[in-house]
Amino acid sequence: MAQSKTQPPQNPPYFMPYPLNPNSRIYMPSGTHSSPTVCAPHLRPIPAFAPGYWELLTPAFAGAAGAFFLSLFTEEKKKNCNNPFEGTLLKIGLIGYSVIALAGAYYAIMKVVKESRPSYNHLFAPVAVVLVAVILLFSSEYLLLYRYLPSSFEGNVGDNLCTQFLSFLYFSSTTIATGTLGDIQPNNLTARALITIEIMFYVFVMATALPLLLVEKVD
């Protein structure tokens, strides 16, 4: 009994003293308390939205289809209508949508060129698709404008919808190449604005920005 009184009380298992050997793998200094390390959950960054080539061309193709669809239900009015304020919402919509669609077409070309590698022969198909989309867009817009306001254009356009679309397809193709023959002429401010936007797209994007970007990549 006396011997048991002189012995120090034993620590329970969960209060065992820390080993004093610093080389021990479980060494902990005296007087410190261990606490579980709480790790913050690893959150994956949300990727930024980067539209691809076909997504950027969607406004052009969708605008061409939408304008042609509206032309099916637009009755051709009399050509002697000279009210300058008639169809104001349509005129603003055509011009505004043309600018938006051409911006998408511009970035589609820039995206393809920046991601390309020498040689650049494979760029012919993507650039050709952009030109087709732009030509179809303006062909349909010219058709819709003419169906709603026939006084917008002068010339032999045709008497039915199919002939008129082919006439404006020819007109849009010659306009974007700046080689119009003058057999179809614009007759109001909206038609002239659309023609100017189409020519500017070709001149400043296809004939200026694209060659400069290719020269920078070659250098």
PDB file of C-alpha atoms in Angstrom:
ATOM      1  CA  MET A   1       0.000   0.000   0.000  1.00  0.00           C
ATOM      2  CA  ALA A   2       2.790   2.391   0.860  1.00  0.00           C
ATOM      3  CA  GLN A   3       4.535   1.591  -2.389  1.00  0.00           C
ATOM      4  CA  SER A   4       1.402   2.358  -4.410  1.00  0.00           C
ATOM      5  CA  LYS A   5       1.066   5.722  -2.696  1.00  0.00           C
ATOM      6  CA  THR A   6       4.537   6.806  -3.712  1.00  0.00           C
ATOM      7  CA  GLN A   7       4.078   5.916  -7.398  1.00  0.00           C
ATOM      8  CA  PRO A   8       2.752   8.748  -9.596  1.00  0.00           C
ATOM      9  CA  PRO A   9      -0.670   8.209 -11.079  1.00  0.00           C
ATOM     10  CA  GLN A  10      -0.597   6.743 -14.557  1.00  0.00           C
ATOM     11  CA  ASN A  11      -2.021   8.770 -17.392  1.00  0.00           C
ATOM     12  CA  PRO A  12      -4.950   7.348 -19.275  1.00  0.00           C
ATOM     13  CA  PRO A  13      -4.261   6.275 -22.875  1.00  0.00           C
ATOM     14  CA  TYR A  14      -5.667   9.425 -24.352  1.00  0.00           C
ATOM     15  CA  PHE A  15      -3.481  11.590 -22.153  1.00  0.00           C
ATOM     16  CA  MET A  16      -0.214   9.862 -22.976  1.00  0.00           C
ATOM     17  CA  PRO A  17       2.739  12.239 -22.933  1.00  0.00           C
ATOM     18  CA  TYR A  18       4.261  13.183 -26.243  1.00  0.00           C
ATOM     19  CA  PRO A  19       7.602  11.634 -27.104  1.00  0.00           C
ATOM     20  CA  LEU A  20      10.530  13.875 -26.543  1.00  0.00           C
ATOM     21  CA  ASN A  21      12.525  12.508 -29.452  1.00  0.00           C
ATOM     22  CA  PRO A  22      12.544  15.194 -32.170  1.00  0.00           C
ATOM     23  CA  ASN A  23      13.329  12.565 -34.783  1.00  0.00           C
ATOM     24  CA  SER A  24      10.145  10.748 -34.062  1.00  0.00           C
ATOM     25  CA  ARG A  25       7.522  11.014 -36.781  1.00  0.00           C
ATOM     26  CA  ILE A  26       4.874  11.840 -34.239  1.00  0.00           C
ATOM     27  CA  TYR A  27       6.944  14.312 -32.265  1.00  0.00           C
ATOM     28  CA  MET A  28       5.038  17.292 -30.920  1.00  0.00           C
ATOM     29  CA  PRO A  29       6.522  19.998 -28.695  1.00  0.00           C
ATOM     30  CA  SER A  30       5.433  20.152 -25.114  1.00  0.00           C
ATOM     31  CA  GLY A  31       2.682  22.598 -24.293  1.00  0.00           C
ATOM     32  CA  THR A  32       1.053  22.554 -27.742  1.00  0.00           C
ATOM     33  CA  HIS A  33      -2.310  21.192 -28.607  1.00  0.00           C
ATOM     34  CA  SER A  34      -3.107  19.432 -31.813  1.00  0.00           C
ATOM     35  CA  SER A  35      -6.169  20.399 -33.778  1.00  0.00           C
ATOM     36  CA  PRO A  36      -7.437  18.983 -37.036  1.00  0.00           C
ATOM     37  CA  THR A  37      -6.618  21.109 -40.057  1.00  0.00           C
ATOM     38  CA  VAL A  38      -9.741  22.192 -41.852  1.00  0.00           C
ATOM     39  CA  CYS A  39      -9.160  22.438 -45.603  1.00  0.00           C
ATOM     40  CA  ALA A  40     -11.363  24.705 -47.630  1.00  0.00           C
ATOM     41  CA  PRO A  41     -13.245  22.904 -50.384  1.00  0.00           C
ATOM     42  CA  HIS A  42     -11.520  23.165 -53.728  1.00  0.00           C
ATOM     43  CA  LEU A  43     -13.806  25.070 -56.057  1.00  0.00           C
ATOM     44  CA  ARG A  44     -13.227  24.718 -59.750  1.00  0.00           C
ATOM     45  CA  PRO A  45     -13.138  28.051 -61.564  1.00  0.00           C
ATOM     46  CA  ILE A  46     -16.089  28.702 -63.820  1.00  0.00           C
ATOM     47  CA  PRO A  47     -14.793  28.756 -67.392  1.00  0.00           C
ATOM     48  CA  ALA A  48     -15.452  31.957 -69.294  1.00  0.00           C
ATOM     49  CA  PHE A  49     -17.908  31.742 -72.144  1.00  0.00           C
ATOM     50  CA  ALA A  50     -15.964  31.649 -75.395  1.00  0.00           C
ATOM     51  CA  PRO A  51     -18.211  31.186 -78.431  1.00  0.00           C
ATOM     52  CA  GLY A  52     -16.811  29.104 -81.232  1.00  0.00           C
ATOM     53  CA  TYR A  53     -16.704  29.668 -84.957  1.00  0.00           C
ATOM     54  CA  TRP A  54     -20.221  28.441 -85.711  1.00  0.00           C
ATOM     55  CA  GLU A  55     -21.709  30.177 -82.672  1.00  0.00           C
ATOM     56  CA  LEU A  56     -20.332  33.492 -83.935  1.00  0.00           C
ATOM     57  CA  LEU A  57     -21.866  32.881 -87.361  1.00  0.00           C
ATOM     58  CA  THR A  58     -25.278  31.982 -85.929  1.00  0.00           C
ATOM     59  CA  PRO A  59     -26.609  35.593 -85.999  1.00  0.00           C
ATOM     60  CA  ALA A  60     -25.832  35.889 -89.713  1.00  0.00           C
ATOM     61  CA  PHE A  61     -27.493  32.619 -90.726  1.00  0.00           C
ATOM     62  CA  ALA A  62     -30.401  33.135 -88.318  1.00  0.00           C
ATOM     63  CA  GLY A  63     -30.932  36.676 -89.603  1.00  0.00           C
ATOM     64  CA  ALA A  64     -30.966  35.489 -93.214  1.00  0.00           C
ATOM     65  CA  ALA A  65     -33.504  32.771 -92.417  1.00  0.00           C
ATOM     66  CA  GLY A  66     -35.641  35.125 -90.333  1.00  0.00           C
ATOM     67  CA  ALA A  67     -35.727  37.886 -92.945  1.00  0.00           C
ATOM     68  CA  PHE A  68     -36.616  35.428 -95.701  1.00  0.00           C
ATOM     69  CA  PHE A  69     -39.332  33.885 -93.516  1.00  0.00           C
ATOM     70  CA  LEU A  70     -40.848  37.304 -92.840  1.00  0.00           C
ATOM     71  CA  SER A  71     -40.763  38.035 -96.564  1.00  0.00           C
ATOM     72  CA  LEU A  72     -43.082  35.083 -97.149  1.00  0.00           C
ATOM     73  CA  PHE A  73     -45.807  36.809 -95.151  1.00  0.00           C
ATOM     74  CA  THR A  74     -45.142  40.364 -96.300  1.00  0.00           C
ATOM     75  CA  GLU A  75     -47.431  41.513 -99.062  1.00  0.00           C
ATOM     76  CA  GLU A  76     -45.803  43.700-101.656  1.00  0.00           C
ATOM     77  CA  LYS A  77     -47.129  47.237-101.349  1.00  0.00           C
ATOM     78  CA  LYS A  78     -47.586  49.895-103.957  1.00  0.00           C
ATOM     79  CA  LYS A  79     -44.445  51.506-105.270  1.00  0.00           C
ATOM     80  CA  ASN A  80     -45.816  55.031-105.108  1.00  0.00           C
ATOM     81  CA  CYS A  81     -45.691  55.066-101.300  1.00  0.00           C
ATOM     82  CA  ASN A  82     -43.428  57.994-100.424  1.00  0.00           C
ATOM     83  CA  ASN A  83     -43.964  58.236 -96.669  1.00  0.00           C
ATOM     84  CA  PRO A  84     -40.417  58.477 -95.250  1.00  0.00           C
ATOM     85  CA  PHE A  85     -41.543  57.419 -91.758  1.00  0.00           C
ATOM     86  CA  GLU A  86     -43.290  54.233 -92.831  1.00  0.00           C
ATOM     87  CA  GLY A  87     -41.619  51.115 -91.526  1.00  0.00           C
ATOM     88  CA  THR A  88     -39.282  53.018 -89.199  1.00  0.00           C
ATOM     89  CA  LEU A  89     -39.023  50.117 -86.768  1.00  0.00           C
ATOM     90  CA  LEU A  90     -38.231  47.721 -89.608  1.00  0.00           C
ATOM     91  CA  LYS A  91     -35.539  50.018 -90.980  1.00  0.00           C
ATOM     92  CA  ILE A  92     -33.846  50.445 -87.599  1.00  0.00           C
ATOM     93  CA  GLY A  93     -34.075  46.711 -86.934  1.00  0.00           C
ATOM     94  CA  LEU A  94     -32.464  45.798 -90.249  1.00  0.00           C
ATOM     95  CA  ILE A  95     -29.556  48.191 -89.799  1.00  0.00           C
ATOM     96  CA  GLY A  96     -28.978  47.311 -86.140  1.00  0.00           C
ATOM     97  CA  TYR A  97     -29.145  43.574 -86.696  1.00  0.00           C
ATOM     98  CA  SER A  98     -26.777  43.845 -89.662  1.00  0.00           C
ATOM     99  CA  VAL A  99     -24.146  45.485 -87.466  1.00  0.00           C
ATOM    100  CA  ILE A 100     -24.509  42.799 -84.768  1.00  0.00           C
ATOM    101  CA  ALA A 101     -24.340  39.927 -87.263  1.00  0.00           C
ATOM    102  CA  LEU A 102     -21.296  41.392 -89.003  1.00  0.00           C
ATOM    103  CA  ALA A 103     -19.536  41.803 -85.653  1.00  0.00           C
ATOM    104  CA  GLY A 104     -20.031  38.085 -85.055  1.00  0.00           C
ATOM    105  CA  ALA A 105     -18.737  37.282 -88.534  1.00  0.00           C
ATOM    106  CA  TYR A 106     -15.669  39.457 -87.917  1.00  0.00           C
ATOM    107  CA  TYR A 107     -14.796  37.679 -84.664  1.00  0.00           C
ATOM    108  CA  ALA A 108     -15.390  34.308 -86.340  1.00  0.00           C
ATOM    109  CA  ILE A 109     -12.730  35.122 -88.928  1.00  0.00           C
ATOM    110  CA  MET A 110     -10.332  36.471 -86.304  1.00  0.00           C
ATOM    111  CA  LYS A 111     -10.813  33.355 -84.165  1.00  0.00           C
ATOM    112  CA  VAL A 112     -10.031  31.013 -87.042  1.00  0.00           C
ATOM    113  CA  VAL A 113      -6.953  32.992 -88.076  1.00  0.00           C
ATOM    114  CA  LYS A 114      -5.534  33.250 -84.543  1.00  0.00           C
ATOM    115  CA  GLU A 115      -5.918  29.512 -83.967  1.00  0.00           C
ATOM    116  CA  SER A 116      -4.453  28.559 -87.353  1.00  0.00           C
ATOM    117  CA  ARG A 117      -0.965  27.286 -88.073  1.00  0.00           C
ATOM    118  CA  PRO A 118       1.117  27.455 -91.254  1.00  0.00           C
ATOM    119  CA  SER A 119       0.365  26.783 -93.982  1.00  0.00           C
ATOM    120  CA  TYR A 120      -2.813  28.812 -94.211  1.00  0.00           C
ATOM    121  CA  ASN A 121      -4.438  26.997 -97.120  1.00  0.00           C
ATOM    122  CA  HIS A 122      -7.103  25.614 -94.782  1.00  0.00           C
ATOM    123  CA  LEU A 123      -8.431  29.135 -94.152  1.00  0.00           C
ATOM    124  CA  PHE A 124     -10.169  29.249 -97.520  1.00  0.00           C
ATOM    125  CA  ALA A 125     -13.200  27.232 -96.393  1.00  0.00           C
ATOM    126  CA  PRO A 126     -13.899  29.160 -93.131  1.00  0.00           C
ATOM    127  CA  VAL A 127     -13.531  32.537 -94.838  1.00  0.00           C
ATOM    128  CA  ALA A 128     -15.744  31.394 -97.735  1.00  0.00           C
ATOM    129  CA  VAL A 129     -18.457  30.305 -95.297  1.00  0.00           C
ATOM    130  CA  VAL A 130     -18.352  33.752 -93.667  1.00  0.00           C
ATOM    131  CA  LEU A 131     -18.774  35.427 -97.049  1.00  0.00           C
ATOM    132  CA  VAL A 132     -21.705  33.155 -97.913  1.00  0.00           C
ATOM    133  CA  ALA A 133     -23.363  33.957 -94.582  1.00  0.00           C
ATOM    134  CA  VAL A 134     -22.964  37.704 -95.129  1.00  0.00           C
ATOM    135  CA  ILE A 135     -24.248  37.546 -98.716  1.00  0.00           C
ATOM    136  CA  LEU A 136     -27.305  35.529 -97.665  1.00  0.00           C
ATOM    137  CA  LEU A 137     -27.979  37.884 -94.759  1.00  0.00           C
ATOM    138  CA  PHE A 138     -28.054  41.004 -96.920  1.00  0.00           C
ATOM    139  CA  SER A 139     -29.924  39.256 -99.728  1.00  0.00           C
ATOM    140  CA  SER A 140     -32.736  38.413 -97.331  1.00  0.00           C
ATOM    141  CA  GLU A 141     -32.699  41.889 -95.800  1.00  0.00           C
ATOM    142  CA  TYR A 142     -32.882  43.557 -99.211  1.00  0.00           C
ATOM    143  CA  LEU A 143     -35.747  41.242-100.086  1.00  0.00           C
ATOM    144  CA  LEU A 144     -37.656  42.019 -96.892  1.00  0.00           C
ATOM    145  CA  LEU A 145     -37.122  45.741 -97.325  1.00  0.00           C
ATOM    146  CA  TYR A 146     -38.299  45.588-100.930  1.00  0.00           C
ATOM    147  CA  ARG A 147     -41.348  43.483-100.075  1.00  0.00           C
ATOM    148  CA  TYR A 148     -42.346  45.939 -97.373  1.00  0.00           C
ATOM    149  CA  LEU A 149     -41.269  49.117 -99.201  1.00  0.00           C
ATOM    150  CA  PRO A 150     -40.909  48.492-102.958  1.00  0.00           C
ATOM    151  CA  SER A 151     -39.831  52.088-103.459  1.00  0.00           C
ATOM    152  CA  SER A 152     -36.538  51.243-101.726  1.00  0.00           C
ATOM    153  CA  PHE A 153     -35.033  49.883-104.951  1.00  0.00           C
ATOM    154  CA  GLU A 154     -35.293  50.712-108.619  1.00  0.00           C
ATOM    155  CA  GLY A 155     -34.761  48.212-111.411  1.00  0.00           C
ATOM    156  CA  ASN A 156     -36.060  44.933-112.741  1.00  0.00           C
ATOM    157  CA  VAL A 157     -36.222  42.898-109.546  1.00  0.00           C
ATOM    158  CA  GLY A 158     -38.954  40.451-110.525  1.00  0.00           C
ATOM    159  CA  ASP A 159     -42.624  39.770-109.924  1.00  0.00           C
ATOM    160  CA  ASN A 160     -42.561  36.768-107.552  1.00  0.00           C
ATOM    161  CA  LEU A 161     -40.720  35.935-104.374  1.00  0.00           C
ATOM    162  CA  CYS A 162     -38.224  33.475-105.868  1.00  0.00           C
ATOM    163  CA  THR A 163     -37.220  35.809-108.684  1.00  0.00           C
ATOM    164  CA  GLN A 164     -36.850  38.697-106.279  1.00  0.00           C
ATOM    165  CA  PHE A 165     -34.661  36.662-103.924  1.00  0.00           C
ATOM    166  CA  LEU A 166     -32.384  35.591-106.781  1.00  0.00           C
ATOM    167  CA  SER A 167     -32.192  39.198-107.969  1.00  0.00           C
ATOM    168  CA  PHE A 168     -31.134  40.417-104.527  1.00  0.00           C
ATOM    169  CA  LEU A 169     -28.751  37.483-104.166  1.00  0.00           C
ATOM    170  CA  TYR A 170     -27.050  38.676-107.331  1.00  0.00           C
ATOM    171  CA  PHE A 171     -27.200  42.267-106.068  1.00  0.00           C
ATOM    172  CA  SER A 172     -25.663  41.347-102.696  1.00  0.00           C
ATOM    173  CA  SER A 173     -22.882  39.337-104.353  1.00  0.00           C
ATOM    174  CA  THR A 174     -21.898  42.170-106.650  1.00  0.00           C
ATOM    175  CA  THR A 175     -22.211  44.721-103.842  1.00  0.00           C
ATOM    176  CA  ILE A 176     -19.861  42.934-101.435  1.00  0.00           C
ATOM    177  CA  ALA A 177     -17.310  42.720-104.246  1.00  0.00           C
ATOM    178  CA  THR A 178     -17.849  46.442-104.959  1.00  0.00           C
ATOM    179  CA  GLY A 179     -18.647  45.600-108.564  1.00  0.00           C
ATOM    180  CA  THR A 180     -22.328  46.456-108.857  1.00  0.00           C
ATOM    181  CA  LEU A 181     -23.519  46.974-112.439  1.00  0.00           C
ATOM    182  CA  GLY A 182     -26.153  49.568-111.613  1.00  0.00           C
ATOM    183  CA  ASP A 183     -29.148  47.575-112.901  1.00  0.00           C
ATOM    184  CA  ILE A 184     -30.588  47.595-109.355  1.00  0.00           C
ATOM    185  CA  GLN A 185     -30.227  50.862-107.500  1.00  0.00           C
ATOM    186  CA  PRO A 186     -31.106  51.922-103.924  1.00  0.00           C
ATOM    187  CA  ASN A 187     -33.748  54.587-103.653  1.00  0.00           C
ATOM    188  CA  ASN A 188     -33.903  55.479 -99.954  1.00  0.00           C
ATOM    189  CA  LEU A 189     -31.601  55.998 -96.982  1.00  0.00           C
ATOM    190  CA  THR A 190     -32.125  52.542 -95.456  1.00  0.00           C
ATOM    191  CA  ALA A 191     -31.153  50.697 -98.630  1.00  0.00           C
ATOM    192  CA  ARG A 192     -28.077  52.888 -99.030  1.00  0.00           C
ATOM    193  CA  ALA A 193     -27.107  52.279 -95.389  1.00  0.00           C
ATOM    194  CA  LEU A 194     -27.335  48.500 -95.793  1.00  0.00           C
ATOM    195  CA  ILE A 195     -25.250  48.619 -98.968  1.00  0.00           C
ATOM    196  CA  THR A 196     -22.640  50.777 -97.235  1.00  0.00           C
ATOM    197  CA  ILE A 197     -22.414  48.385 -94.268  1.00  0.00           C
ATOM    198  CA  GLU A 198     -21.947  45.401 -96.566  1.00  0.00           C
ATOM    199  CA  ILE A 199     -19.211  47.108 -98.589  1.00  0.00           C
ATOM    200  CA  MET A 200     -17.428  48.323 -95.436  1.00  0.00           C
ATOM    201  CA  PHE A 201     -17.366  44.793 -94.053  1.00  0.00           C
ATOM    202  CA  TYR A 202     -15.590  43.512 -97.120  1.00  0.00           C
ATOM    203  CA  VAL A 203     -13.182  46.424 -97.438  1.00  0.00           C
ATOM    204  CA  PHE A 204     -12.119  46.755 -93.795  1.00  0.00           C
ATOM    205  CA  VAL A 205     -12.316  43.094 -92.725  1.00  0.00           C
ATOM    206  CA  MET A 206     -11.673  40.918 -95.747  1.00  0.00           C
ATOM    207  CA  ALA A 207      -9.347  43.254 -97.620  1.00  0.00           C
ATOM    208  CA  THR A 208      -7.581  44.964 -94.693  1.00  0.00           C
ATOM    209  CA  ALA A 209      -7.803  43.279 -91.279  1.00  0.00           C
ATOM    210  CA  LEU A 210      -7.418  39.705 -92.517  1.00  0.00           C
ATOM    211  CA  PRO A 211      -4.219  40.302 -94.583  1.00  0.00           C
ATOM    212  CA  LEU A 212      -2.658  42.343 -91.775  1.00  0.00           C
ATOM    213  CA  LEU A 213      -3.363  39.616 -89.232  1.00  0.00           C
ATOM    214  CA  LEU A 214      -1.863  36.972 -91.504  1.00  0.00           C
ATOM    215  CA  VAL A 215       1.262  39.089 -92.015  1.00  0.00           C
ATOM    216  CA  GLU A 216       1.698  39.431 -88.231  1.00  0.00           C
ATOM    217  CA  LYS A 217       1.434  35.662 -87.758  1.00  0.00           C
ATOM    218  CA  VAL A 218       3.977  34.978 -90.488  1.00  0.00           C
ATOM    219  CA  ASP A 219       6.442  37.444 -88.975  1.00  0.00           C
TER     220      ASP A 219
END
